[in-house]
Short mmCIF file of N, CA and C and ligand atoms in Angstrom, two decimals:
data_model
loop_
_atom_site.label_atom_id
_atom_site.label_comp_id
_atom_site.label_asym_id
_atom_site.label_seq_id
_atom_site.Cartn_x
_atom_site.Cartn_y
_atom_site.Cartn_z
N MET A 13 3.33 -9.00 -8.89
CA MET A 13 2.57 -7.92 -9.52
C MET A 13 3.06 -6.58 -8.97
N VAL A 14 3.59 -5.74 -9.85
CA VAL A 14 4.01 -4.40 -9.43
C VAL A 14 3.07 -3.40 -10.10
N VAL A 15 2.44 -2.58 -9.26
CA VAL A 15 1.54 -1.54 -9.76
C VAL A 15 2.12 -0.19 -9.35
N ASP A 16 2.32 0.67 -10.31
CA ASP A 16 2.73 2.04 -10.02
C ASP A 16 2.19 2.93 -11.12
N LYS A 17 2.70 4.17 -11.21
CA LYS A 17 2.11 5.12 -12.15
C LYS A 17 2.41 4.78 -13.61
N LEU A 18 3.33 3.83 -13.84
CA LEU A 18 3.59 3.37 -15.20
C LEU A 18 3.03 1.98 -15.46
N ARG A 19 2.53 1.31 -14.41
CA ARG A 19 2.04 -0.06 -14.57
C ARG A 19 0.66 -0.17 -13.90
N SER A 20 -0.36 -0.13 -14.72
CA SER A 20 -1.73 -0.19 -14.20
C SER A 20 -2.12 -1.64 -13.95
N LEU A 21 -3.26 -1.80 -13.31
CA LEU A 21 -3.85 -3.12 -13.21
C LEU A 21 -4.21 -3.59 -14.61
N ALA A 22 -4.18 -4.91 -14.82
CA ALA A 22 -4.60 -5.46 -16.11
C ALA A 22 -5.46 -6.69 -15.83
N PRO A 23 -6.71 -6.70 -16.23
CA PRO A 23 -7.43 -5.59 -16.84
C PRO A 23 -7.57 -4.41 -15.87
N ILE A 24 -7.93 -3.27 -16.39
CA ILE A 24 -7.96 -2.04 -15.60
C ILE A 24 -8.94 -2.14 -14.42
N ASP A 25 -9.97 -2.96 -14.57
CA ASP A 25 -10.95 -3.12 -13.48
C ASP A 25 -10.77 -4.46 -12.77
N TYR A 26 -9.53 -4.98 -12.80
CA TYR A 26 -9.18 -6.23 -12.10
C TYR A 26 -9.75 -6.28 -10.69
N ARG A 27 -10.27 -7.46 -10.35
CA ARG A 27 -10.75 -7.69 -8.99
C ARG A 27 -10.34 -9.10 -8.59
N PRO A 28 -9.54 -9.23 -7.50
CA PRO A 28 -9.09 -10.57 -7.12
C PRO A 28 -10.28 -11.45 -6.70
N ALA A 29 -10.12 -12.76 -6.90
CA ALA A 29 -11.22 -13.69 -6.65
C ALA A 29 -11.19 -14.25 -5.23
N ASP A 30 -10.11 -13.98 -4.49
CA ASP A 30 -9.94 -14.66 -3.19
C ASP A 30 -9.89 -13.66 -2.02
N LEU A 31 -10.72 -12.64 -2.08
CA LEU A 31 -10.74 -11.64 -1.01
C LEU A 31 -11.36 -12.22 0.25
N VAL A 32 -10.73 -11.93 1.39
CA VAL A 32 -11.32 -12.34 2.67
C VAL A 32 -11.22 -11.17 3.66
N ASP A 33 -12.08 -11.22 4.68
CA ASP A 33 -12.15 -10.12 5.65
C ASP A 33 -10.90 -10.06 6.52
N VAL A 34 -10.46 -8.83 6.79
CA VAL A 34 -9.36 -8.63 7.74
C VAL A 34 -9.79 -7.72 8.90
N GLY A 35 -11.08 -7.54 9.06
CA GLY A 35 -11.59 -6.70 10.15
C GLY A 35 -11.86 -5.29 9.66
N GLY A 36 -12.73 -4.63 10.39
CA GLY A 36 -13.06 -3.25 10.06
C GLY A 36 -13.83 -3.10 8.76
N GLY A 37 -14.33 -4.23 8.24
CA GLY A 37 -15.06 -4.19 6.98
C GLY A 37 -14.14 -4.20 5.77
N TYR A 38 -12.85 -4.44 5.99
CA TYR A 38 -11.88 -4.43 4.89
C TYR A 38 -11.48 -5.84 4.49
N GLN A 39 -10.99 -5.95 3.26
CA GLN A 39 -10.62 -7.25 2.71
C GLN A 39 -9.26 -7.20 2.04
N LEU A 40 -8.57 -8.34 2.12
CA LEU A 40 -7.33 -8.55 1.36
C LEU A 40 -7.42 -9.93 0.71
N ARG A 41 -6.54 -10.20 -0.24
CA ARG A 41 -6.44 -11.55 -0.79
C ARG A 41 -6.05 -12.50 0.33
N SER A 42 -6.45 -13.78 0.19
CA SER A 42 -6.41 -14.69 1.34
C SER A 42 -5.03 -14.79 1.99
N GLU A 43 -3.97 -14.94 1.18
CA GLU A 43 -2.63 -15.10 1.78
C GLU A 43 -2.20 -13.83 2.52
N ALA A 44 -2.49 -12.69 1.93
CA ALA A 44 -2.15 -11.42 2.56
C ALA A 44 -2.98 -11.19 3.82
N ALA A 45 -4.22 -11.62 3.77
CA ALA A 45 -5.10 -11.47 4.94
C ALA A 45 -4.61 -12.30 6.11
N ARG A 46 -4.17 -13.52 5.80
CA ARG A 46 -3.64 -14.40 6.85
C ARG A 46 -2.40 -13.75 7.48
N ALA A 47 -1.53 -13.22 6.64
CA ALA A 47 -0.30 -12.59 7.13
C ALA A 47 -0.63 -11.34 7.96
N MET A 48 -1.61 -10.58 7.51
CA MET A 48 -2.00 -9.37 8.24
C MET A 48 -2.55 -9.73 9.61
N THR A 49 -3.39 -10.76 9.66
CA THR A 49 -3.97 -11.18 10.94
C THR A 49 -2.87 -11.59 11.91
N GLU A 50 -1.87 -12.33 11.40
CA GLU A 50 -0.74 -12.74 12.24
C GLU A 50 0.05 -11.53 12.73
N MET A 51 0.28 -10.59 11.81
CA MET A 51 1.09 -9.41 12.15
C MET A 51 0.39 -8.59 13.23
N LEU A 52 -0.90 -8.36 13.06
CA LEU A 52 -1.62 -7.53 14.04
C LEU A 52 -1.72 -8.24 15.39
N ALA A 53 -1.81 -9.58 15.35
CA ALA A 53 -1.86 -10.34 16.61
C ALA A 53 -0.53 -10.23 17.34
N GLU A 54 0.57 -10.29 16.60
CA GLU A 54 1.87 -10.19 17.26
C GLU A 54 2.09 -8.78 17.82
N ALA A 55 1.65 -7.78 17.07
CA ALA A 55 1.74 -6.41 17.57
C ALA A 55 0.91 -6.26 18.84
N ALA A 56 -0.28 -6.85 18.84
CA ALA A 56 -1.15 -6.76 20.02
C ALA A 56 -0.50 -7.42 21.22
N ALA A 57 0.20 -8.53 20.96
CA ALA A 57 0.89 -9.22 22.05
C ALA A 57 2.01 -8.36 22.62
N ALA A 58 2.52 -7.45 21.80
CA ALA A 58 3.55 -6.50 22.25
C ALA A 58 2.91 -5.23 22.82
N GLY A 59 1.59 -5.25 22.95
CA GLY A 59 0.90 -4.12 23.57
C GLY A 59 0.55 -2.99 22.62
N LEU A 60 0.61 -3.28 21.30
CA LEU A 60 0.36 -2.23 20.30
C LEU A 60 -0.91 -2.54 19.52
N VAL A 61 -1.83 -1.61 19.54
CA VAL A 61 -3.09 -1.81 18.81
C VAL A 61 -2.96 -1.15 17.44
N ILE A 62 -2.89 -1.99 16.43
CA ILE A 62 -2.78 -1.50 15.05
C ILE A 62 -4.02 -1.97 14.31
N SER A 63 -4.63 -1.07 13.57
CA SER A 63 -5.85 -1.46 12.85
C SER A 63 -5.70 -1.22 11.36
N VAL A 64 -6.41 -2.06 10.61
CA VAL A 64 -6.49 -1.88 9.17
C VAL A 64 -7.52 -0.80 8.90
N GLU A 65 -7.13 0.23 8.17
CA GLU A 65 -8.03 1.37 7.95
C GLU A 65 -8.38 1.56 6.48
N SER A 66 -7.77 0.76 5.63
CA SER A 66 -8.20 0.61 4.24
C SER A 66 -7.46 -0.62 3.72
N ALA A 67 -8.03 -1.28 2.74
CA ALA A 67 -7.33 -2.43 2.17
C ALA A 67 -7.73 -2.51 0.70
N PHE A 68 -8.37 -3.62 0.27
CA PHE A 68 -8.80 -3.69 -1.13
C PHE A 68 -9.75 -2.55 -1.45
N ARG A 69 -9.49 -1.89 -2.56
CA ARG A 69 -10.45 -0.90 -3.07
C ARG A 69 -10.73 -1.22 -4.54
N PRO A 70 -12.00 -1.46 -4.87
CA PRO A 70 -12.32 -1.79 -6.26
C PRO A 70 -12.14 -0.57 -7.17
N TYR A 71 -12.05 -0.86 -8.44
CA TYR A 71 -11.84 0.18 -9.46
C TYR A 71 -12.82 1.33 -9.32
N ASP A 72 -14.11 1.00 -9.17
CA ASP A 72 -15.11 2.08 -9.15
C ASP A 72 -15.00 2.94 -7.88
N HIS A 73 -14.54 2.33 -6.78
CA HIS A 73 -14.31 3.11 -5.56
C HIS A 73 -13.16 4.10 -5.78
N GLN A 74 -12.10 3.62 -6.43
CA GLN A 74 -10.95 4.50 -6.70
C GLN A 74 -11.35 5.63 -7.66
N GLN A 75 -12.23 5.32 -8.60
CA GLN A 75 -12.76 6.36 -9.50
C GLN A 75 -13.41 7.48 -8.70
N ARG A 76 -14.22 7.09 -7.71
CA ARG A 76 -14.91 8.10 -6.89
C ARG A 76 -13.91 8.88 -6.03
N LEU A 77 -12.95 8.16 -5.42
CA LEU A 77 -11.94 8.84 -4.59
C LEU A 77 -11.17 9.86 -5.41
N PHE A 78 -10.77 9.46 -6.60
CA PHE A 78 -9.96 10.33 -7.43
C PHE A 78 -10.77 11.54 -7.89
N ALA A 79 -12.02 11.29 -8.26
CA ALA A 79 -12.88 12.40 -8.70
C ALA A 79 -13.10 13.39 -7.56
N ASN A 80 -13.28 12.89 -6.34
CA ASN A 80 -13.43 13.78 -5.18
C ASN A 80 -12.17 14.59 -4.96
N ALA A 81 -11.00 13.94 -5.10
CA ALA A 81 -9.72 14.64 -4.90
C ALA A 81 -9.54 15.72 -5.97
N VAL A 82 -9.92 15.44 -7.21
CA VAL A 82 -9.83 16.44 -8.28
C VAL A 82 -10.73 17.64 -7.96
N ALA A 83 -11.94 17.34 -7.47
CA ALA A 83 -12.88 18.41 -7.14
C ALA A 83 -12.33 19.30 -6.02
N ARG A 84 -11.65 18.68 -5.06
CA ARG A 84 -11.13 19.44 -3.91
C ARG A 84 -9.81 20.13 -4.19
N PHE A 85 -8.91 19.44 -4.88
CA PHE A 85 -7.52 19.91 -4.96
C PHE A 85 -7.09 20.25 -6.38
N GLY A 86 -7.97 20.03 -7.36
CA GLY A 86 -7.55 20.21 -8.75
C GLY A 86 -6.79 18.99 -9.23
N GLU A 87 -6.55 18.95 -10.53
CA GLU A 87 -5.93 17.80 -11.20
C GLU A 87 -4.55 17.48 -10.59
N ASP A 88 -3.69 18.50 -10.47
CA ASP A 88 -2.34 18.26 -9.96
C ASP A 88 -2.36 17.86 -8.49
N GLY A 89 -3.16 18.56 -7.72
CA GLY A 89 -3.26 18.25 -6.29
C GLY A 89 -3.79 16.85 -6.06
N ALA A 90 -4.74 16.44 -6.87
CA ALA A 90 -5.31 15.10 -6.75
C ALA A 90 -4.24 14.05 -7.00
N GLU A 91 -3.39 14.31 -8.00
CA GLU A 91 -2.38 13.31 -8.34
C GLU A 91 -1.31 13.20 -7.26
N GLN A 92 -1.15 14.23 -6.46
CA GLN A 92 -0.24 14.14 -5.31
C GLN A 92 -0.82 13.28 -4.21
N ARG A 93 -2.14 13.16 -4.16
CA ARG A 93 -2.80 12.56 -3.00
C ARG A 93 -3.46 11.22 -3.27
N SER A 94 -3.80 10.96 -4.51
CA SER A 94 -4.63 9.80 -4.79
C SER A 94 -4.18 9.18 -6.12
N ALA A 95 -4.23 7.86 -6.19
CA ALA A 95 -3.89 7.20 -7.44
C ALA A 95 -5.04 7.32 -8.43
N ARG A 96 -4.70 7.38 -9.72
CA ARG A 96 -5.75 7.28 -10.73
C ARG A 96 -6.41 5.91 -10.65
N PRO A 97 -7.70 5.83 -10.98
CA PRO A 97 -8.35 4.52 -10.99
C PRO A 97 -7.61 3.57 -11.95
N GLY A 98 -7.40 2.34 -11.49
CA GLY A 98 -6.66 1.37 -12.29
C GLY A 98 -5.17 1.40 -12.02
N PHE A 99 -4.71 2.38 -11.22
CA PHE A 99 -3.29 2.50 -10.90
C PHE A 99 -3.03 2.44 -9.40
N SER A 100 -4.06 2.07 -8.63
CA SER A 100 -3.88 2.02 -7.18
C SER A 100 -3.46 0.63 -6.74
N GLU A 101 -2.44 0.58 -5.89
CA GLU A 101 -2.02 -0.70 -5.36
C GLU A 101 -3.13 -1.34 -4.52
N HIS A 102 -4.03 -0.53 -4.00
CA HIS A 102 -5.13 -1.09 -3.20
C HIS A 102 -6.02 -2.00 -4.04
N GLN A 103 -6.05 -1.78 -5.34
CA GLN A 103 -6.89 -2.62 -6.21
C GLN A 103 -6.34 -4.03 -6.36
N THR A 104 -5.07 -4.25 -6.00
CA THR A 104 -4.49 -5.59 -6.09
C THR A 104 -5.03 -6.52 -5.01
N GLY A 105 -5.57 -5.94 -3.92
CA GLY A 105 -5.96 -6.77 -2.78
C GLY A 105 -4.77 -7.19 -1.95
N LEU A 106 -3.62 -6.57 -2.20
CA LEU A 106 -2.38 -6.92 -1.48
C LEU A 106 -1.84 -5.75 -0.66
N ALA A 107 -2.55 -4.64 -0.65
CA ALA A 107 -2.06 -3.44 0.04
C ALA A 107 -3.06 -3.00 1.10
N ALA A 108 -2.53 -2.46 2.18
CA ALA A 108 -3.40 -2.00 3.27
C ALA A 108 -2.83 -0.73 3.88
N ASP A 109 -3.73 0.07 4.42
CA ASP A 109 -3.36 1.26 5.19
C ASP A 109 -3.62 0.97 6.66
N LEU A 110 -2.63 1.31 7.49
CA LEU A 110 -2.70 0.98 8.91
C LEU A 110 -2.78 2.24 9.76
N GLY A 111 -3.38 2.09 10.93
CA GLY A 111 -3.43 3.19 11.88
C GLY A 111 -3.19 2.67 13.28
N GLY A 112 -2.84 3.59 14.17
CA GLY A 112 -2.63 3.24 15.57
C GLY A 112 -1.90 4.37 16.27
N GLY A 113 -1.91 4.30 17.59
CA GLY A 113 -1.20 5.34 18.34
C GLY A 113 -1.80 6.71 18.14
N GLY A 114 -3.10 6.74 17.83
CA GLY A 114 -3.78 8.02 17.64
C GLY A 114 -3.51 8.66 16.29
N CYS A 115 -2.91 7.91 15.38
CA CYS A 115 -2.59 8.46 14.06
C CYS A 115 -3.19 7.57 12.99
N HIS A 116 -3.94 8.17 12.08
CA HIS A 116 -4.72 7.38 11.13
C HIS A 116 -4.44 7.82 9.70
N ILE A 117 -3.67 6.98 8.99
CA ILE A 117 -3.35 7.23 7.58
C ILE A 117 -2.77 8.64 7.40
N GLU A 118 -1.82 8.98 8.27
CA GLU A 118 -1.15 10.29 8.22
C GLU A 118 0.34 10.05 8.45
N SER A 119 1.15 11.05 8.09
CA SER A 119 2.59 10.89 8.24
C SER A 119 3.02 10.72 9.70
N CYS A 120 2.18 11.17 10.64
CA CYS A 120 2.50 11.00 12.07
C CYS A 120 2.64 9.53 12.45
N PHE A 121 2.12 8.62 11.64
CA PHE A 121 2.22 7.19 11.98
C PHE A 121 3.68 6.78 12.16
N ALA A 122 4.57 7.43 11.42
CA ALA A 122 6.00 7.09 11.50
C ALA A 122 6.58 7.38 12.88
N THR A 123 5.95 8.28 13.62
CA THR A 123 6.50 8.66 14.93
C THR A 123 5.85 7.90 16.08
N THR A 124 4.82 7.11 15.80
CA THR A 124 4.17 6.34 16.87
C THR A 124 4.91 5.03 17.10
N ALA A 125 4.73 4.48 18.29
CA ALA A 125 5.32 3.17 18.60
C ALA A 125 4.77 2.13 17.62
N GLU A 126 3.49 2.28 17.25
CA GLU A 126 2.85 1.33 16.34
C GLU A 126 3.50 1.40 14.96
N GLY A 127 3.70 2.62 14.46
CA GLY A 127 4.32 2.79 13.14
C GLY A 127 5.76 2.32 13.13
N GLN A 128 6.46 2.55 14.23
CA GLN A 128 7.86 2.12 14.29
C GLN A 128 7.94 0.59 14.36
N TRP A 129 6.96 -0.01 15.02
CA TRP A 129 6.93 -1.48 15.06
C TRP A 129 6.68 -2.03 13.65
N VAL A 130 5.77 -1.42 12.93
CA VAL A 130 5.49 -1.85 11.55
C VAL A 130 6.76 -1.72 10.70
N ALA A 131 7.44 -0.59 10.81
CA ALA A 131 8.64 -0.38 10.00
C ALA A 131 9.70 -1.45 10.29
N ALA A 132 9.79 -1.84 11.56
CA ALA A 132 10.83 -2.79 11.97
C ALA A 132 10.45 -4.25 11.74
N ASN A 133 9.15 -4.54 11.72
CA ASN A 133 8.71 -5.94 11.75
C ASN A 133 7.89 -6.42 10.56
N ALA A 134 7.38 -5.51 9.75
CA ALA A 134 6.45 -5.90 8.68
C ALA A 134 7.05 -6.97 7.76
N HIS A 135 8.35 -6.88 7.50
CA HIS A 135 8.98 -7.84 6.58
C HIS A 135 8.86 -9.28 7.07
N ARG A 136 8.83 -9.47 8.38
CA ARG A 136 8.74 -10.83 8.92
C ARG A 136 7.41 -11.49 8.57
N PHE A 137 6.43 -10.68 8.21
CA PHE A 137 5.11 -11.19 7.84
C PHE A 137 4.86 -11.07 6.33
N GLY A 138 5.87 -10.59 5.62
CA GLY A 138 5.75 -10.51 4.16
C GLY A 138 5.30 -9.15 3.65
N PHE A 139 5.31 -8.15 4.52
CA PHE A 139 4.87 -6.82 4.09
C PHE A 139 6.05 -5.86 3.92
N LEU A 140 5.83 -4.92 3.02
CA LEU A 140 6.83 -3.90 2.70
C LEU A 140 6.16 -2.53 2.87
N VAL A 141 6.84 -1.60 3.56
CA VAL A 141 6.37 -0.21 3.57
C VAL A 141 6.68 0.31 2.16
N ARG A 142 5.65 0.40 1.34
CA ARG A 142 5.82 0.49 -0.11
C ARG A 142 6.30 1.86 -0.59
N TYR A 143 5.97 2.91 0.17
CA TYR A 143 6.34 4.26 -0.25
C TYR A 143 7.26 4.88 0.80
N PRO A 144 8.53 4.45 0.80
CA PRO A 144 9.45 4.91 1.85
C PRO A 144 9.85 6.37 1.66
N ASP A 145 10.37 6.92 2.74
CA ASP A 145 10.82 8.31 2.76
C ASP A 145 11.93 8.48 1.72
N GLY A 146 11.83 9.52 0.92
CA GLY A 146 12.90 9.85 -0.01
C GLY A 146 12.86 9.10 -1.33
N SER A 147 11.79 8.33 -1.57
CA SER A 147 11.73 7.55 -2.81
C SER A 147 10.63 8.01 -3.76
N GLN A 148 10.14 9.22 -3.57
CA GLN A 148 9.04 9.70 -4.42
C GLN A 148 9.43 9.71 -5.90
N GLY A 149 10.70 9.98 -6.18
CA GLY A 149 11.17 9.99 -7.57
C GLY A 149 11.11 8.62 -8.22
N ILE A 150 11.01 7.57 -7.42
CA ILE A 150 10.93 6.20 -7.94
C ILE A 150 9.50 5.67 -7.85
N THR A 151 8.89 5.83 -6.68
CA THR A 151 7.55 5.24 -6.48
C THR A 151 6.43 6.15 -6.96
N GLY A 152 6.69 7.45 -7.06
CA GLY A 152 5.64 8.38 -7.43
C GLY A 152 4.82 8.88 -6.25
N TYR A 153 5.15 8.40 -5.04
CA TYR A 153 4.38 8.80 -3.85
C TYR A 153 5.30 9.29 -2.75
N LYS A 154 4.80 10.30 -2.03
CA LYS A 154 5.50 10.76 -0.84
C LYS A 154 5.53 9.64 0.20
N PHE A 155 6.34 9.84 1.23
CA PHE A 155 6.45 8.88 2.33
C PHE A 155 5.07 8.55 2.89
N GLU A 156 4.72 7.26 2.85
CA GLU A 156 3.46 6.80 3.45
C GLU A 156 3.79 5.68 4.45
N PRO A 157 4.13 6.06 5.68
CA PRO A 157 4.53 5.03 6.65
C PRO A 157 3.41 4.05 6.99
N TRP A 158 2.18 4.41 6.62
CA TRP A 158 1.00 3.58 6.96
C TRP A 158 0.63 2.58 5.87
N HIS A 159 1.22 2.71 4.69
CA HIS A 159 0.79 1.88 3.55
C HIS A 159 1.76 0.71 3.36
N VAL A 160 1.23 -0.50 3.53
CA VAL A 160 2.05 -1.70 3.37
C VAL A 160 1.52 -2.54 2.21
N ARG A 161 2.46 -3.20 1.56
CA ARG A 161 2.14 -4.07 0.42
C ARG A 161 2.64 -5.47 0.73
N TYR A 162 1.80 -6.46 0.55
CA TYR A 162 2.20 -7.85 0.76
C TYR A 162 3.01 -8.34 -0.44
N VAL A 163 4.22 -8.85 -0.17
CA VAL A 163 5.06 -9.41 -1.24
C VAL A 163 5.55 -10.81 -0.88
N GLY A 164 5.15 -11.32 0.28
CA GLY A 164 5.64 -12.62 0.74
C GLY A 164 6.87 -12.43 1.63
N VAL A 165 7.04 -13.38 2.54
CA VAL A 165 8.11 -13.25 3.54
C VAL A 165 9.49 -13.25 2.89
N GLU A 166 9.67 -14.09 1.87
CA GLU A 166 11.00 -14.24 1.27
C GLU A 166 11.46 -12.92 0.65
N LEU A 167 10.62 -12.33 -0.18
CA LEU A 167 11.01 -11.07 -0.85
C LEU A 167 11.07 -9.92 0.15
N ALA A 168 10.12 -9.86 1.05
CA ALA A 168 10.12 -8.76 2.03
C ALA A 168 11.38 -8.81 2.88
N THR A 169 11.80 -10.02 3.25
CA THR A 169 13.00 -10.17 4.08
C THR A 169 14.24 -9.82 3.28
N GLU A 170 14.26 -10.22 2.01
CA GLU A 170 15.42 -9.89 1.18
C GLU A 170 15.54 -8.38 0.99
N LEU A 171 14.41 -7.72 0.74
CA LEU A 171 14.43 -6.26 0.61
C LEU A 171 14.92 -5.62 1.90
N HIS A 172 14.42 -6.11 3.01
CA HIS A 172 14.80 -5.56 4.32
C HIS A 172 16.29 -5.76 4.56
N ASP A 173 16.78 -6.98 4.30
CA ASP A 173 18.17 -7.31 4.62
C ASP A 173 19.16 -6.63 3.70
N THR A 174 18.75 -6.39 2.44
CA THR A 174 19.68 -5.77 1.50
C THR A 174 19.52 -4.26 1.46
N GLY A 175 18.48 -3.75 2.10
CA GLY A 175 18.28 -2.30 2.14
C GLY A 175 17.76 -1.73 0.83
N VAL A 176 17.27 -2.60 -0.07
CA VAL A 176 16.63 -2.10 -1.29
C VAL A 176 15.24 -1.60 -0.89
N ALA A 177 14.97 -0.32 -1.19
CA ALA A 177 13.78 0.31 -0.62
C ALA A 177 12.52 0.11 -1.44
N THR A 178 12.66 -0.12 -2.74
CA THR A 178 11.46 -0.13 -3.59
C THR A 178 11.42 -1.37 -4.48
N LEU A 179 10.23 -1.75 -4.89
CA LEU A 179 10.06 -2.87 -5.82
C LEU A 179 10.62 -2.51 -7.19
N GLU A 180 10.51 -1.23 -7.56
CA GLU A 180 11.05 -0.80 -8.85
C GLU A 180 12.56 -1.07 -8.90
N ASP A 181 13.27 -0.68 -7.83
CA ASP A 181 14.72 -0.92 -7.78
C ASP A 181 15.02 -2.41 -7.79
N PHE A 182 14.28 -3.17 -7.00
CA PHE A 182 14.58 -4.59 -6.87
C PHE A 182 14.42 -5.32 -8.19
N PHE A 183 13.35 -5.00 -8.92
CA PHE A 183 13.08 -5.70 -10.18
C PHE A 183 13.68 -5.01 -11.40
N GLY A 184 14.43 -3.92 -11.16
CA GLY A 184 15.05 -3.21 -12.28
C GLY A 184 14.04 -2.55 -13.19
N LEU A 185 12.92 -2.13 -12.61
CA LEU A 185 11.87 -1.46 -13.40
C LEU A 185 12.16 0.03 -13.44
N PRO A 186 11.69 0.71 -14.48
CA PRO A 186 11.93 2.14 -14.55
C PRO A 186 11.25 2.88 -13.39
N ALA A 187 11.89 3.94 -12.94
CA ALA A 187 11.28 4.81 -11.93
C ALA A 187 9.95 5.31 -12.47
N ALA A 188 8.99 5.47 -11.57
CA ALA A 188 7.63 5.84 -12.00
C ALA A 188 7.14 7.07 -11.23
N PRO A 189 7.85 8.19 -11.36
CA PRO A 189 7.44 9.38 -10.61
C PRO A 189 6.14 9.99 -11.12
N GLU A 190 5.83 9.74 -12.39
CA GLU A 190 4.65 10.36 -13.03
C GLU A 190 3.96 9.35 -13.92
N TYR A 191 2.71 9.64 -14.26
CA TYR A 191 2.02 8.85 -15.27
C TYR A 191 2.62 9.13 -16.64
N ALA A 192 2.41 8.19 -17.56
CA ALA A 192 2.98 8.34 -18.90
C ALA A 192 2.25 9.43 -19.70
N GLY A 193 0.99 9.65 -19.39
CA GLY A 193 0.27 10.66 -20.16
C GLY A 193 -1.04 11.03 -19.50
ZN1 ZN B 202 -2.63 3.08 0.86
#
């Protein structure tokens, strides 16, 4: 499942049936949750405390987030910061936002030991840093070192080993810098 600004959830209010807790009151689909638990345990064993700071977000939650962003930043500013409802990867139940090292869902995560560990190791657990630096023209999002998407170990490792940065590139999908309308 690839969700971006050209590929919404289908149905638009899709909600996975197998959500399970990953701590902090957040949920992911069961396979992704298991992988996340393993990843955070291995990081902890390396002395790094990484926490899940957002995960599954239902359609109506994204509606509220987006409406708040529009109220604060205007239509264009909101689209730079927040996905439209029905277009958020968080609605898949396969994406999570991570924090640690004193940095929480901010670009500084890339400079922390925790963020660097995620960048180097997430693929071993099936996760991809979904919005890499320099790929906004393809993914539609600025660098988000904290946002990971579960794709399974096989695909995540292949992406890592071949240096293909985005799912759009890997699957030959059109770049999705903007919504269609
Ligand atoms: Zn996110």
